PDB file of C-alpha atoms in Angstrom:
ATOM      1  CA  MET A   1    -101.502  28.573   5.103  1.00 66.00           C
ATOM      2  CA  ALA A   2     -99.130  26.955   7.580  1.00 65.00           C
ATOM      3  CA  LEU A   3     -99.719  27.816  11.206  1.00 54.00           C
ATOM      4  CA  VAL A   4     -96.055  27.343  12.155  1.00 55.00           C
ATOM      5  CA  LYS A   5     -93.686  29.567  10.183  1.00 67.00           C
ATOM      6  CA  ALA A   6     -90.334  28.326  11.495  1.00 71.00           C
ATOM      7  CA  GLY A   7     -88.828  26.064  14.114  1.00 76.00           C
ATOM      8  CA  ILE A   8     -86.041  26.988  16.488  1.00 85.00           C
ATOM      9  CA  VAL A   9     -84.017  24.607  18.610  1.00 89.00           C
ATOM     10  CA  VAL A  10     -83.578  26.183  22.045  1.00 90.00           C
ATOM     11  CA  LEU A  11     -80.879  25.069  24.469  1.00 91.00           C
ATOM     12  CA  ASP A  12     -81.146  25.989  28.143  1.00 89.00           C
ATOM     13  CA  CYS A  13     -77.912  27.127  29.755  1.00 91.00           C
ATOM     14  CA  ALA A  14     -76.577  29.364  32.517  1.00 92.00           C
ATOM     15  CA  GLU A  15     -74.832  31.813  30.150  1.00 94.00           C
ATOM     16  CA  PRO A  16     -76.636  32.179  26.804  1.00 95.00           C
ATOM     17  CA  GLU A  17     -74.295  34.902  25.539  1.00 97.00           C
ATOM     18  CA  LYS A  18     -71.232  32.661  25.889  1.00 96.00           C
ATOM     19  CA  LEU A  19     -72.955  29.638  24.353  1.00 96.00           C
ATOM     20  CA  ALA A  20     -74.191  31.749  21.432  1.00 97.00           C
ATOM     21  CA  GLU A  21     -70.580  32.820  20.774  1.00 97.00           C
ATOM     22  CA  PHE A  22     -69.512  29.159  20.602  1.00 96.00           C
ATOM     23  CA  TYR A  23     -72.180  28.263  18.038  1.00 95.00           C
ATOM     24  CA  LYS A  24     -71.675  31.491  16.063  1.00 95.00           C
ATOM     25  CA  GLY A  25     -68.023  30.512  15.674  1.00 94.00           C
ATOM     26  CA  LEU A  26     -68.800  26.895  14.838  1.00 92.00           C
ATOM     27  CA  LEU A  27     -71.633  27.514  12.371  1.00 91.00           C
ATOM     28  CA  ASP A  28     -70.593  30.910  10.938  1.00 91.00           C
ATOM     29  CA  THR A  29     -73.925  32.432  11.929  1.00 93.00           C
ATOM     30  CA  GLU A  30     -75.027  35.845  13.097  1.00 94.00           C
ATOM     31  CA  GLU A  31     -76.998  36.977  16.111  1.00 95.00           C
ATOM     32  CA  THR A  32     -80.552  37.823  15.053  1.00 93.00           C
ATOM     33  CA  ASP A  33     -82.290  38.482  18.375  1.00 92.00           C
ATOM     34  CA  ALA A  34     -81.264  38.971  21.976  1.00 94.00           C
ATOM     35  CA  ASN A  35     -82.742  40.020  25.287  1.00 93.00           C
ATOM     36  CA  ALA A  36     -81.815  39.501  28.931  1.00 92.00           C
ATOM     37  CA  ASN A  37     -82.758  35.806  28.861  1.00 93.00           C
ATOM     38  CA  LEU A  38     -82.416  34.633  25.260  1.00 93.00           C
ATOM     39  CA  VAL A  39     -79.973  34.886  22.367  1.00 96.00           C
ATOM     40  CA  GLU A  40     -80.964  33.667  18.888  1.00 94.00           C
ATOM     41  CA  ILE A  41     -78.615  33.005  15.977  1.00 96.00           C
ATOM     42  CA  THR A  42     -79.382  32.259  12.324  1.00 93.00           C
ATOM     43  CA  GLY A  43     -77.127  30.782   9.667  1.00 87.00           C
ATOM     44  CA  ALA A  44     -77.028  31.407   5.930  1.00 79.00           C
ATOM     45  CA  ALA A  45     -78.892  28.164   5.253  1.00 81.00           C
ATOM     46  CA  GLY A  46     -81.657  29.188   7.658  1.00 83.00           C
ATOM     47  CA  THR A  47     -80.463  27.158  10.649  1.00 85.00           C
ATOM     48  CA  ARG A  48     -81.872  28.795  13.762  1.00 89.00           C
ATOM     49  CA  LEU A  49     -80.713  28.154  17.313  1.00 93.00           C
ATOM     50  CA  ALA A  50     -81.534  29.978  20.515  1.00 93.00           C
ATOM     51  CA  PHE A  51     -80.014  29.852  23.967  1.00 94.00           C
ATOM     52  CA  ARG A  52     -82.242  30.509  26.974  1.00 91.00           C
ATOM     53  CA  ARG A  53     -80.975  31.548  30.394  1.00 94.00           C
ATOM     54  CA  ASP A  54     -81.674  29.013  33.135  1.00 91.00           C
ATOM     55  CA  ALA A  55     -79.785  29.811  36.325  1.00 89.00           C
ATOM     56  CA  ASN A  56     -80.320  26.216  37.512  1.00 88.00           C
ATOM     57  CA  ALA A  57     -79.147  24.548  34.301  1.00 84.00           C
ATOM     58  CA  THR A  58     -76.920  21.537  34.805  1.00 80.00           C
ATOM     59  CA  PRO A  59     -74.900  20.041  31.965  1.00 77.00           C
ATOM     60  CA  PRO A  60     -76.329  16.847  30.507  1.00 73.00           C
ATOM     61  CA  SER A  61     -74.157  13.768  30.950  1.00 70.00           C
ATOM     62  CA  TRP A  62     -74.332  11.743  27.770  1.00 63.00           C
ATOM     63  CA  PRO A  63     -74.570   8.748  27.398  1.00 65.00           C
ATOM     64  CA  ARG A  64     -75.806   7.834  30.877  1.00 66.00           C
ATOM     65  CA  PRO A  65     -79.090   5.858  30.920  1.00 63.00           C
ATOM     66  CA  GLU A  66     -80.811   8.257  33.320  1.00 64.00           C
ATOM     67  CA  ASN A  67     -80.372  11.031  30.740  1.00 54.00           C
ATOM     68  CA  SER A  68     -81.224   8.937  27.692  1.00 53.00           C
ATOM     69  CA  PHE A  69     -84.239  11.001  26.605  1.00 51.00           C
ATOM     70  CA  GLN A  70     -82.444  14.262  25.983  1.00 61.00           C
ATOM     71  CA  ALA A  71     -82.060  15.701  22.507  1.00 67.00           C
ATOM     72  CA  HIS A  72     -78.807  16.497  20.766  1.00 68.00           C
ATOM     73  CA  LEU A  73     -77.776  18.424  17.675  1.00 83.00           C
ATOM     74  CA  GLU A  74     -76.244  16.891  14.575  1.00 81.00           C
ATOM     75  CA  PHE A  75     -74.205  18.785  11.987  1.00 87.00           C
ATOM     76  CA  LEU A  76     -72.989  17.596   8.583  1.00 83.00           C
ATOM     77  CA  VAL A  77     -69.370  18.436   7.762  1.00 87.00           C
ATOM     78  CA  GLU A  78     -66.963  17.713   4.927  1.00 85.00           C
ATOM     79  CA  ASP A  79     -63.816  17.458   7.087  1.00 87.00           C
ATOM     80  CA  LEU A  80     -64.146  15.962  10.571  1.00 88.00           C
ATOM     81  CA  ASP A  81     -60.600  16.822  11.633  1.00 90.00           C
ATOM     82  CA  GLU A  82     -60.942  20.483  10.642  1.00 91.00           C
ATOM     83  CA  ALA A  83     -64.315  20.716  12.403  1.00 91.00           C
ATOM     84  CA  GLU A  84     -62.842  19.136  15.535  1.00 92.00           C
ATOM     85  CA  ARG A  85     -60.021  21.682  15.632  1.00 94.00           C
ATOM     86  CA  ARG A  86     -62.574  24.503  15.410  1.00 94.00           C
ATOM     87  CA  ILE A  87     -64.756  22.990  18.158  1.00 95.00           C
ATOM     88  CA  VAL A  88     -61.828  22.619  20.558  1.00 95.00           C
ATOM     89  CA  GLY A  89     -60.585  26.116  19.690  1.00 96.00           C
ATOM     90  CA  LEU A  90     -64.010  27.520  20.549  1.00 96.00           C
ATOM     91  CA  GLY A  91     -64.117  25.758  23.935  1.00 97.00           C
ATOM     92  CA  GLY A  92     -65.981  22.545  23.090  1.00 96.00           C
ATOM     93  CA  ARG A  93     -64.715  19.075  23.967  1.00 94.00           C
ATOM     94  CA  ALA A  94     -64.745  15.628  22.427  1.00 92.00           C
ATOM     95  CA  LEU A  95     -67.029  13.033  24.003  1.00 88.00           C
ATOM     96  CA  GLU A  96     -66.250  10.259  21.533  1.00 69.00           C
ATOM     97  CA  THR A  97     -64.145  10.757  18.427  1.00 57.00           C
ATOM     98  CA  ARG A  98     -63.991   7.169  17.253  1.00 60.00           C
ATOM     99  CA  GLY A  99     -66.767   6.025  14.984  1.00 54.00           C
ATOM    100  CA  ALA A 100     -67.583   3.858  12.035  1.00 51.00           C
ATOM    101  CA  HIS A 101     -65.238   4.708   9.182  1.00 55.00           C
ATOM    102  CA  GLY A 102     -66.572   5.401   5.726  1.00 52.00           C
ATOM    103  CA  PRO A 103     -69.503   7.516   4.570  1.00 53.00           C
ATOM    104  CA  LEU A 104     -71.302   7.367   7.932  1.00 57.00           C
ATOM    105  CA  GLU A 105     -68.341   8.330  10.130  1.00 81.00           C
ATOM    106  CA  GLU A 106     -69.388  10.505  13.062  1.00 82.00           C
ATOM    107  CA  ARG A 107     -67.949  11.991  16.232  1.00 88.00           C
ATOM    108  CA  GLN A 108     -69.621  13.220  19.422  1.00 88.00           C
ATOM    109  CA  TYR A 109     -68.798  16.464  21.228  1.00 91.00           C
ATOM    110  CA  ALA A 110     -70.071  18.714  23.999  1.00 91.00           C
ATOM    111  CA  ASP A 111     -70.410  22.473  23.759  1.00 93.00           C
ATOM    112  CA  PRO A 112     -69.026  24.653  26.596  1.00 95.00           C
ATOM    113  CA  ALA A 113     -72.305  24.265  28.550  1.00 91.00           C
ATOM    114  CA  GLY A 114     -72.239  20.448  28.221  1.00 89.00           C
ATOM    115  CA  HIS A 115     -74.913  19.894  25.519  1.00 88.00           C
ATOM    116  CA  SER A 116     -73.993  16.968  23.309  1.00 85.00           C
ATOM    117  CA  PHE A 117     -73.887  17.175  19.533  1.00 88.00           C
ATOM    118  CA  THR A 118     -72.678  15.009  16.684  1.00 86.00           C
ATOM    119  CA  LEU A 119     -70.603  15.792  13.635  1.00 87.00           C
ATOM    120  CA  ARG A 120     -71.364  13.466  10.767  1.00 83.00           C
ATOM    121  CA  LEU A 121     -69.285  13.203   7.636  1.00 82.00           C
ATOM    122  CA  ARG A 122     -71.335  14.543   4.757  1.00 73.00           C
ATOM    123  CA  PRO A 123     -71.595  11.907   2.027  1.00 63.00           C
ATOM    124  CA  SER A 124     -69.864  12.814  -1.200  1.00 60.00           C
ATOM    125  CA  THR A 125     -72.138  14.020  -3.983  1.00 59.00           C
ATOM    126  CA  ALA A 126     -69.656  12.977  -6.669  1.00 56.00           C
ATOM    127  CA  PRO A 127     -70.930  10.320  -9.110  1.00 57.00           C
ATOM    128  CA  LYS A 128     -69.934   6.772  -8.270  1.00 54.00           C
ATOM    129  CA  GLN A 129     -66.927   5.541 -10.262  1.00 57.00           C
ATOM    130  CA  ASP A 130     -66.942   1.951 -11.547  1.00 53.00           C
TER     131      ASP A 130
END
């Protein structure tokens, strides 16, 4: 029997309620737990994120070398332009929207609290045509 039942990525931020709203809108998730210092959301595919209150939180500044060991989130999407419009509409911002074109195209963004994340174009599952 596995000791660990599930993993949750937790982001520290000054206002967990506001950051949870951003990710709920981006990922079409629902709030599954909340208290004075933590809000957790879960998506249909089982993706779990939580946002923990830290009154001293400062936004990360990617990609500066002194912050090179921080983690970031990565999401697979089918339409980068549509996803970008949703991110901006929810209060996120682009960090870098130019990337390698083709099946590995990706773009970097920051959520309203400054955490970086990447959108990566989901490779097509259609059979290869010769």
